[in-house]
Short mmCIF file of C-alpha atoms in Angstrom, two decimals:
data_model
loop_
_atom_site.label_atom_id
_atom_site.label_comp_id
_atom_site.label_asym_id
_atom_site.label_seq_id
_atom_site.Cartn_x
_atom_site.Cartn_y
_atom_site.Cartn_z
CA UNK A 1 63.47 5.27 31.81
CA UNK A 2 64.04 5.51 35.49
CA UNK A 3 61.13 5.46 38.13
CA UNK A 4 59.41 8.61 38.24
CA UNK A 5 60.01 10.68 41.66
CA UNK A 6 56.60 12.67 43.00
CA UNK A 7 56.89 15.32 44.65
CA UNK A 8 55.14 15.46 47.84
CA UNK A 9 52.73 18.21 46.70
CA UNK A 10 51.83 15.85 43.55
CA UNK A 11 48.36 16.62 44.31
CA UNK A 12 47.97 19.71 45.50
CA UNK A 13 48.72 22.25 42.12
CA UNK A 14 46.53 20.71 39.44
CA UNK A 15 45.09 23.88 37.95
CA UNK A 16 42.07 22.53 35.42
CA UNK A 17 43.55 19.47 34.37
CA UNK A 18 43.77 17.46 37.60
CA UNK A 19 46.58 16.21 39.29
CA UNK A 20 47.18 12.98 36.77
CA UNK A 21 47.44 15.80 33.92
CA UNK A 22 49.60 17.77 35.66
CA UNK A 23 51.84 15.31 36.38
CA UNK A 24 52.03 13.83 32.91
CA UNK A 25 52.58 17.29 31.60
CA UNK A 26 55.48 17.83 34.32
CA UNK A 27 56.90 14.54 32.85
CA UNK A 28 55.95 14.09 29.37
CA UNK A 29 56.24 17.95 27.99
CA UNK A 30 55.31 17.93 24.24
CA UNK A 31 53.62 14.55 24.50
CA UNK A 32 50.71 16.31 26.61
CA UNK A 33 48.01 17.84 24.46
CA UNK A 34 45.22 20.45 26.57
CA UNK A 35 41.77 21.31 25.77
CA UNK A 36 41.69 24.61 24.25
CA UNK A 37 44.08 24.44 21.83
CA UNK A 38 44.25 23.24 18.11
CA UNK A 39 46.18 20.55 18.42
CA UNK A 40 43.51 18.93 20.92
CA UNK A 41 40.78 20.00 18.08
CA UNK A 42 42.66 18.18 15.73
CA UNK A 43 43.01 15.39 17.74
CA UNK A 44 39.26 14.78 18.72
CA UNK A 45 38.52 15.21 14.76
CA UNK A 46 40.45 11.90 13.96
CA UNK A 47 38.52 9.85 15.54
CA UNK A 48 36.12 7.22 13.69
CA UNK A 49 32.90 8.03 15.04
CA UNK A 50 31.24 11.17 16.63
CA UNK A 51 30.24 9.39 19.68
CA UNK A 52 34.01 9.32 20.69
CA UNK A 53 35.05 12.75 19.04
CA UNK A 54 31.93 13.90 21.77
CA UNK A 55 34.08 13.21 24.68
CA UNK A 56 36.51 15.56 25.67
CA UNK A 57 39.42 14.55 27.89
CA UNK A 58 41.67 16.52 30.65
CA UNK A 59 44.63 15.36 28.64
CA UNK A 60 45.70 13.12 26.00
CA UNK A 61 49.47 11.95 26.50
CA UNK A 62 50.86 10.44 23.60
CA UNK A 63 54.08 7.72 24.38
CA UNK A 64 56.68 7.23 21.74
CA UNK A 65 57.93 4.14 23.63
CA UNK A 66 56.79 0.71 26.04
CA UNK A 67 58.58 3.18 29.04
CA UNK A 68 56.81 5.86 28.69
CA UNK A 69 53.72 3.47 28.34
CA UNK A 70 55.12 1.56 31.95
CA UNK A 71 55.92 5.68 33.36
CA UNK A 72 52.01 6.73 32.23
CA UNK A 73 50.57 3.63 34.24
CA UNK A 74 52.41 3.90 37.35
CA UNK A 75 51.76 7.51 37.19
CA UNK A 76 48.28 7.00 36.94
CA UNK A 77 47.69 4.21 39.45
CA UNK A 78 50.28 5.90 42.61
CA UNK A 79 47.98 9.15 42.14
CA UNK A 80 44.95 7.01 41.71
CA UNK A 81 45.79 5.29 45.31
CA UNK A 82 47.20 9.14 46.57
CA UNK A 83 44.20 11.43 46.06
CA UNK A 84 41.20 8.47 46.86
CA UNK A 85 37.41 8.91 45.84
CA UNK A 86 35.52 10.87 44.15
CA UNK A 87 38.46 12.76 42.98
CA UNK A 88 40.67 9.96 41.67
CA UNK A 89 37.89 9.77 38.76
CA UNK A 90 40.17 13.09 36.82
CA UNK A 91 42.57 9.17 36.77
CA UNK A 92 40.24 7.35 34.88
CA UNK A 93 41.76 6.79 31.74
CA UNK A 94 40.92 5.58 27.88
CA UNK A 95 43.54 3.55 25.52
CA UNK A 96 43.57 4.49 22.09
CA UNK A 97 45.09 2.39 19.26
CA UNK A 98 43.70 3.71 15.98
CA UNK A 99 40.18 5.14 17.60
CA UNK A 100 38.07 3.20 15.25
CA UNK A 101 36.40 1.41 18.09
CA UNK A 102 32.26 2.60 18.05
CA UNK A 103 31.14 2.09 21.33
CA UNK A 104 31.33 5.49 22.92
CA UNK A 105 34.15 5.59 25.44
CA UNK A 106 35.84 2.63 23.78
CA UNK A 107 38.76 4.50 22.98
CA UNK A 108 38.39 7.88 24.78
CA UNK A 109 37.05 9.48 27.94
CA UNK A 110 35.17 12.54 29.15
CA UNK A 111 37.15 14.14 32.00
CA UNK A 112 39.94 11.58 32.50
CA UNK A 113 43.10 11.14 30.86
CA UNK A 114 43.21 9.52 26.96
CA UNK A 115 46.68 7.48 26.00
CA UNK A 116 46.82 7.79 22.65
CA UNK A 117 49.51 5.26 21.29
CA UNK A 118 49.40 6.01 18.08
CA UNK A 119 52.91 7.22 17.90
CA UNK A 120 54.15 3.91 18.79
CA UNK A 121 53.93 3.05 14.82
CA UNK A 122 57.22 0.32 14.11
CA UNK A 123 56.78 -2.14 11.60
CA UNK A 124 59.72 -4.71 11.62
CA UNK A 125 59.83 -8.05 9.78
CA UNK A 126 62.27 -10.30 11.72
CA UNK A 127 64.25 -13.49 11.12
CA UNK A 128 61.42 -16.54 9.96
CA UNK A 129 58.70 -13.61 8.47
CA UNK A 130 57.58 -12.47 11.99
CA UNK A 131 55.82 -9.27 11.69
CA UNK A 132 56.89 -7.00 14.62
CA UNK A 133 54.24 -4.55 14.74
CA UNK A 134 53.55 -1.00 16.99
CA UNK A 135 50.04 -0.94 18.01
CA UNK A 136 49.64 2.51 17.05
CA UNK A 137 50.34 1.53 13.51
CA UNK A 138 47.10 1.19 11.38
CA UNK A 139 46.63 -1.79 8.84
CA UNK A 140 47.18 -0.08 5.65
CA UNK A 141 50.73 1.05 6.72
CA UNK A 142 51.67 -2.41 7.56
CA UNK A 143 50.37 -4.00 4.27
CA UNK A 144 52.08 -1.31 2.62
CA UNK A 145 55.46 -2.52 4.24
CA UNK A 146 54.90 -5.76 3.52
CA UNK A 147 54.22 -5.39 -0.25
CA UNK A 148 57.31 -4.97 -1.49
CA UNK A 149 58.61 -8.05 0.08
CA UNK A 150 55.69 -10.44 -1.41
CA UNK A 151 54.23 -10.59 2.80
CA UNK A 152 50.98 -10.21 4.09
CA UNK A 153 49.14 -10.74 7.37
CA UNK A 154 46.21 -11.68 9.17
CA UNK A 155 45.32 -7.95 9.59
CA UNK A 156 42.14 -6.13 9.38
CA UNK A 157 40.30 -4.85 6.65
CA UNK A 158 39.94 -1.68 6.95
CA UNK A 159 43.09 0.87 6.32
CA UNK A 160 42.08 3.05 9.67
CA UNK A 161 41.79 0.47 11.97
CA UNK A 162 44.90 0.29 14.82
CA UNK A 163 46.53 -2.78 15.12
CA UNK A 164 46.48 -3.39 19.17
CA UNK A 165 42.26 -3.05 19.23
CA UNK A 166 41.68 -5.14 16.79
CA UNK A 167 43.96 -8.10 17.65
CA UNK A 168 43.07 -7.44 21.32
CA UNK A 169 39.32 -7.87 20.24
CA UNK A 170 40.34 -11.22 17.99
CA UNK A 171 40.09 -9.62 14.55
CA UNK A 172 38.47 -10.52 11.42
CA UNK A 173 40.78 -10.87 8.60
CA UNK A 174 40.18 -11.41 4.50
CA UNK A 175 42.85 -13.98 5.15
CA UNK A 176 40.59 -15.44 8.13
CA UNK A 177 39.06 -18.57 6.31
CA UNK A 178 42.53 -19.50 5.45
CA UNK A 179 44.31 -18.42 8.92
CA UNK A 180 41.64 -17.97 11.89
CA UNK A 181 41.08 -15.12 13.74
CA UNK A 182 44.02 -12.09 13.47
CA UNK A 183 44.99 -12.86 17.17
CA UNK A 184 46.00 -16.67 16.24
CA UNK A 185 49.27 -15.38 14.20
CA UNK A 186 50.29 -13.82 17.50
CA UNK A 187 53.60 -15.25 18.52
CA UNK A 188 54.09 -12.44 21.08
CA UNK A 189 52.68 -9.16 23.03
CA UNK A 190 54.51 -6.85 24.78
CA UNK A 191 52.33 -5.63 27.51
CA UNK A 192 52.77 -3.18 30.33
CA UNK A 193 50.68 -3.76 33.14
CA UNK A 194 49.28 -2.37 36.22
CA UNK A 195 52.33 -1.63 38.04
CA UNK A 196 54.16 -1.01 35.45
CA UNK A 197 56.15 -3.53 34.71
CA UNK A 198 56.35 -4.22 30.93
CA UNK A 199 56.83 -8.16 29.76
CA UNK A 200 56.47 -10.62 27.22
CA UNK A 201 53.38 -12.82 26.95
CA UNK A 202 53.64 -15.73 24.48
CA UNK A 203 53.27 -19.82 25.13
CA UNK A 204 56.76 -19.61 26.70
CA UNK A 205 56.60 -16.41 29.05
CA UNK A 206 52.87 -15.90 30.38
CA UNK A 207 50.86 -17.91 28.15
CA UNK A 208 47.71 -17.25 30.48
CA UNK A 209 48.21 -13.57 30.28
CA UNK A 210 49.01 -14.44 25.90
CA UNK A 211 45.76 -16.47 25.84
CA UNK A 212 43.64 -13.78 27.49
CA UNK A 213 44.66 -11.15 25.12
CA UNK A 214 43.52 -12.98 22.29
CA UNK A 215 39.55 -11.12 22.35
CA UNK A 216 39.97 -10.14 26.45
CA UNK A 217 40.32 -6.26 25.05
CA UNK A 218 41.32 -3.94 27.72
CA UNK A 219 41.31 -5.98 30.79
CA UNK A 220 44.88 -6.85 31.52
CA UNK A 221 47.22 -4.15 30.29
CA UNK A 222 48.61 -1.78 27.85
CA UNK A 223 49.49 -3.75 24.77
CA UNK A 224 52.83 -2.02 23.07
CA UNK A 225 53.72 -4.35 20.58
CA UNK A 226 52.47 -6.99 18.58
CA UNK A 227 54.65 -10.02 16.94
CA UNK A 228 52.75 -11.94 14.47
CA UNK A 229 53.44 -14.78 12.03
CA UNK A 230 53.58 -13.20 7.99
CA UNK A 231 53.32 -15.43 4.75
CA UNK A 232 53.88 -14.95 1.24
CA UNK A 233 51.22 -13.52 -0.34
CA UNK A 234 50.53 -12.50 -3.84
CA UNK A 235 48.12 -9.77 -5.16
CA UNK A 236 44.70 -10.12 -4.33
CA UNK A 237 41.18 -8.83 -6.53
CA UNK A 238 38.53 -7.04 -4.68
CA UNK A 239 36.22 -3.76 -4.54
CA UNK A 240 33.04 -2.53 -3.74
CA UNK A 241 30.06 -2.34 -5.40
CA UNK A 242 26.06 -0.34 -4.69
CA UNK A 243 22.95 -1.84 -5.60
CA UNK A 244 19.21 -0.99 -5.66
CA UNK A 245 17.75 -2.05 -2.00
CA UNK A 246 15.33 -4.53 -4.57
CA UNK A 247 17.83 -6.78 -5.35
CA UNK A 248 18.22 -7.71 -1.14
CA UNK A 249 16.21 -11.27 -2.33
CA UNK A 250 19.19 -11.88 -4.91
CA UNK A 251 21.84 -11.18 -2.11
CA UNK A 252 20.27 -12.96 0.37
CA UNK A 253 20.23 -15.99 -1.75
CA UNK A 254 23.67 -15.35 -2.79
CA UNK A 255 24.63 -14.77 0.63
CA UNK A 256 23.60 -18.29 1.44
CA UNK A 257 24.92 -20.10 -1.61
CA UNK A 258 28.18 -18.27 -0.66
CA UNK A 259 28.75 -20.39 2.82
CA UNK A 260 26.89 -23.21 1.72
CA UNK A 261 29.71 -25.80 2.37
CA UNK A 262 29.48 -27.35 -1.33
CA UNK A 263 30.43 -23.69 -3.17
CA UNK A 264 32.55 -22.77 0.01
CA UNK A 265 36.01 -21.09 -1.36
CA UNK A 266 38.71 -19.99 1.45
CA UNK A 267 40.32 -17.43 -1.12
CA UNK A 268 36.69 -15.36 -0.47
CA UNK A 269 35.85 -12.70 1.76
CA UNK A 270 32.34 -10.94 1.67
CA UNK A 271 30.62 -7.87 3.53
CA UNK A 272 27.01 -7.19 2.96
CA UNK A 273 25.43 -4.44 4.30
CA UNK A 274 21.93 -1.89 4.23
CA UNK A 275 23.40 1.30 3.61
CA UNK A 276 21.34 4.14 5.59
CA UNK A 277 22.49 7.83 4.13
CA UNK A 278 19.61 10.40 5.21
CA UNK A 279 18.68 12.10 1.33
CA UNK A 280 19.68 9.22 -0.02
CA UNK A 281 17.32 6.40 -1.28
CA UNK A 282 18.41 3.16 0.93
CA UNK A 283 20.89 0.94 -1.07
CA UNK A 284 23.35 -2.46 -0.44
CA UNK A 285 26.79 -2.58 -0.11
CA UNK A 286 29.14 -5.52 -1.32
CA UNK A 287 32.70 -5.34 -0.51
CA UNK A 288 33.89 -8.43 -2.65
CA UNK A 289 37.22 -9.57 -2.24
CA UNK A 290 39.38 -13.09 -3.37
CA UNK A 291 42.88 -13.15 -1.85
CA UNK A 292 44.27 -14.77 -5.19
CA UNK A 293 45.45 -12.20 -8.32
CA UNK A 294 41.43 -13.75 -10.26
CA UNK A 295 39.64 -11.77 -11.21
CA UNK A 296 35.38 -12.49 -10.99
CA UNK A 297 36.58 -16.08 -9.26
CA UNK A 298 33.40 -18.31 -9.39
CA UNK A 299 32.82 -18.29 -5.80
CA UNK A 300 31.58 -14.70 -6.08
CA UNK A 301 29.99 -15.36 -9.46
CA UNK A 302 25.86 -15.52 -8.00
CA UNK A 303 26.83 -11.51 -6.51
CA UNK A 304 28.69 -10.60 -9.60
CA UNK A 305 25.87 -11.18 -11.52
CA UNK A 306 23.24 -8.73 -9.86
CA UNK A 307 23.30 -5.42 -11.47
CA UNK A 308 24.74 -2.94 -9.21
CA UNK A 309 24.25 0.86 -9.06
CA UNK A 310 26.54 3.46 -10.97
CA UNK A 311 26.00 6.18 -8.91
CA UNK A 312 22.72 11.83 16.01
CA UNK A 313 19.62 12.58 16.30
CA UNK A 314 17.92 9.06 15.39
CA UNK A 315 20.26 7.11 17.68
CA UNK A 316 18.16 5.86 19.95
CA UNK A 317 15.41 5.10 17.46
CA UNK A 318 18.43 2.95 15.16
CA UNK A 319 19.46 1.04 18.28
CA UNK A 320 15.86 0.08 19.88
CA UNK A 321 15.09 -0.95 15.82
CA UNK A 322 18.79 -2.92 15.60
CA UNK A 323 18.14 -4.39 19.38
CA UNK A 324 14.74 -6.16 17.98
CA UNK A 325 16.20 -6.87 14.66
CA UNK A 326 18.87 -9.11 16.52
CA UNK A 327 16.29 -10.45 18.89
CA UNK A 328 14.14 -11.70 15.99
CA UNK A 329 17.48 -13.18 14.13
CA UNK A 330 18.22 -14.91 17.37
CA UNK A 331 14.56 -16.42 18.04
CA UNK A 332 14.87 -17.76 14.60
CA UNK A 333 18.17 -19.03 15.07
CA UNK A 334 17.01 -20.78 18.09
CA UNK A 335 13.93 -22.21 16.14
CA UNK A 336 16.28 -23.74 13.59
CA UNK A 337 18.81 -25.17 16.31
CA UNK A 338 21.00 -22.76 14.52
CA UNK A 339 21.92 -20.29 17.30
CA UNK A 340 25.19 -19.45 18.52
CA UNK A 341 25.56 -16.49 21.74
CA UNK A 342 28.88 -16.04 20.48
CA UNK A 343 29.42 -11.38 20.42
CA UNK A 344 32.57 -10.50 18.41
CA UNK A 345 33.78 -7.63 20.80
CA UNK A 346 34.76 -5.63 18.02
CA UNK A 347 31.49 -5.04 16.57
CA UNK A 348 29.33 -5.39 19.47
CA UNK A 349 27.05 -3.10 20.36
CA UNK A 350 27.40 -1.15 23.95
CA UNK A 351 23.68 -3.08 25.20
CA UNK A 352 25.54 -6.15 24.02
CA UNK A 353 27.80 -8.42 26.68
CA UNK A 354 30.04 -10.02 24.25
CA UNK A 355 32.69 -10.85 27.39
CA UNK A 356 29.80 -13.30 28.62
CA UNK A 357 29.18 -15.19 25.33
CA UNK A 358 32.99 -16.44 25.93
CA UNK A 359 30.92 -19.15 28.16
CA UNK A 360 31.04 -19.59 32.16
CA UNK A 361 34.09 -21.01 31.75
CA UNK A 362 36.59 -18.89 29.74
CA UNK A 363 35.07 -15.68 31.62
CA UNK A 364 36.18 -17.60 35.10
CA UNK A 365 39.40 -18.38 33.11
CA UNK A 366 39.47 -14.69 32.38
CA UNK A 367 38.86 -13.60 35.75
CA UNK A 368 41.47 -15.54 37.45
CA UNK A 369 44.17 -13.86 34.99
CA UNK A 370 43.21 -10.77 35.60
CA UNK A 371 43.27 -11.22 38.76
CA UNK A 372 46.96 -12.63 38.66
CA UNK A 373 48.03 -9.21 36.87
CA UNK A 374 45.77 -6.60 37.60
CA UNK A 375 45.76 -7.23 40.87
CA UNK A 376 44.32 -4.27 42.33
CA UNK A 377 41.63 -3.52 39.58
CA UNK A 378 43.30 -0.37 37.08
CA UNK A 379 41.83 -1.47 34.47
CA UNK A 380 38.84 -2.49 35.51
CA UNK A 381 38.03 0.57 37.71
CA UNK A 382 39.84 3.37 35.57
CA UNK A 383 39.38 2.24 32.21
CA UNK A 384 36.02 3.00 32.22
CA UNK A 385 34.89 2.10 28.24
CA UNK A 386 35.20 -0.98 26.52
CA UNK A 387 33.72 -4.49 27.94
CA UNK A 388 34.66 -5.21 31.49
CA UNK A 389 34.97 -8.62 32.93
CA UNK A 390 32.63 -8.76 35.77
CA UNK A 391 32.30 -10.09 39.15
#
């Protein structure tokens, strides 16, 4: 795509939408979605969480390819520069993926412009099972590509979930005890950056900028593509099962015989959690799952065996309870020379600072990258949601 021209009047006719809008609509047509229609409706409704269906955009711009991705950023950071505070904030701008992030803002923006990359959607298996993967695509479309061919990834696991936040965040596969985080089967990103200019990051071509992306989120770019490393894989057993909040003793102690290193079985994956449904008497959830076709493997046999069940408001109260909760999890952690300050970004809270428990050194690390590619701050200072990398 060639360099886009502005006019000299770029920010003069912006009507409602601000000048960034109206220039992405003069560019982008179709691909520019307006408040007020149903299209927009529809779009705020598929997101993951209320909290970022609540925030209501000038625009959302939707690119089909890594140029329009490199056209959208240079748009947004020459009219940034042009217009100059306070009205350069109608420039701030979200990234979405596949919107399941939960902090609010994570992956859209109140009154600023939302890229929503969700049409950038390839799958591609290349020469030596690499995975060549759209970040718009969500990980139940790329397992279902690689099915057929007896290949699986490190991918997430859940089917909504976008590729590019969760391998940008580190990612937590079933396949993680056997292959680390997602992000270590990267062989490649494509990013486009600040000004524009779209590259490779890998350990040939930018390996800082390829290390920082593994868990640095939204701090250095617009990630367009992911390449990662696929293996065979056969089918797998799993499900979900509901149990009677009484039986939390049973799990608990299951829950620790589970990662107790003398029962420990890298074919497992487990997800306990208090389910919280207002009407509804309180209950756990087990998502069991054993990436080997076995059915009831041993490993899982201590959870297997407790019988299971057959059949906005309260926020801020939730979040002060969940803040001491942690607190009183960490204390004991710390009283058992068990603690780690380790946040995985993905599931951190907005009062957490999961960027920080990287250490004093990998945030420096961090800083110094960003610094090297960002250098004049867009997505520090216009992507306003996510975790930044301070000062």
């Amino acid at each position: 795509m060639e360099p886009w021209i502005f006019p000299d009047n770029a920010t003069l006719s912006t009507g409602g939408i601000g000048a960034c809008c109206t220039s992405l609509l003069d560019q982008f047509g179709s691909k520019v979605i307006l408040p007020g229609t149903h299209e927009f409706n529809d779009y705020l409704s598929s997101y993951y969480t209320k909290q970022s269906a609540s925030l209501q955009p000038l625009c959302v711009v939707s690119p089909s390819t890594a140029d329009d991705v490199s056209s959208i950023v240079r748009t947004i950071l020459f009219l940034s520069e042009t217009i100059g505070e306070p009205d350069s904030s109608q420039c701030h701008f979200a990234v979405r993926s596949g919107g399941h992030g939960i902090p609010k803002g994570a992956s859209n923006i109140a009154g600023g412009v939302t890229i929503d990359l969700r049409s950038l959607d390839d799958i591609e298996i290349k020469e030596g099972n690499i995975a060549s993967l759209g970040v718009g695509a969500t990980w139940d479309q790329v397992y279902l590509e690689l099915e057929p061919l007896g290949l699986s990834v490190a991918g997430g696991r859940n089917a909504g979930v976008g590729v590019g936040g969760l391998i940008t965040g580190g990612g937590i596969s079933f396949f993680s005890p056997r292959y680390g985080w997602s992000c270590d089967s990267v062989v490649n990103f494509e990013v486009a950056l600040a000004n524009g200019t779209v590259v490779n990051a890998n350990d040939e071509e930018n390996p800082g900028l390829a290390s920082a992306l593994r868990g640095g989120s939204n701090n250095f770019g617009i990630v367009t593509r992911i390449d990662m490393r696929a293996f065979e894989q056969d089918l797998l057993w799993g499900g979900m099962s509901f149990y009677d909040l009484s039986t939390a003793p049973d799990h608990l102690k299951a829950f620790v015989n589970f990662i107790s290193p003398d029962t420990y079985d890298p074919y497992s994956s487990l997800i306990t959690t208090y389910v919280l449904i207002p009407g509804v008497p309180p209950s756990i959830a087990t998502n069991l799952e054993y990436t080997k076709p076995e059915a009831n493997p041993p490993s899982l046999q201590p959870l297997l065996s407790i019988p299971a069940l057959s059949n906005e408001a309260d926020d801020a109260k939730i979040t002060t309870e969940a803040q001491a909760l942690i607190a009183n999890i960490e204390d004991d952690a710390r009283s058992l020379g068990a603690y780690d300050p380790f946040v995985y970004i993905n599931y951190a809270a907005s009062w957490q600072d999961p960027i920080s428990s990287y250490g004093t050194e990998q945030v420096n690390r961090l800083r110094k990258i960003r610094r090297q590619f960002d250098t004049k701050g867009l997505f520090t200072g216009n992507v306003r949601g996510g975790f930044k990398i301070l000062e």
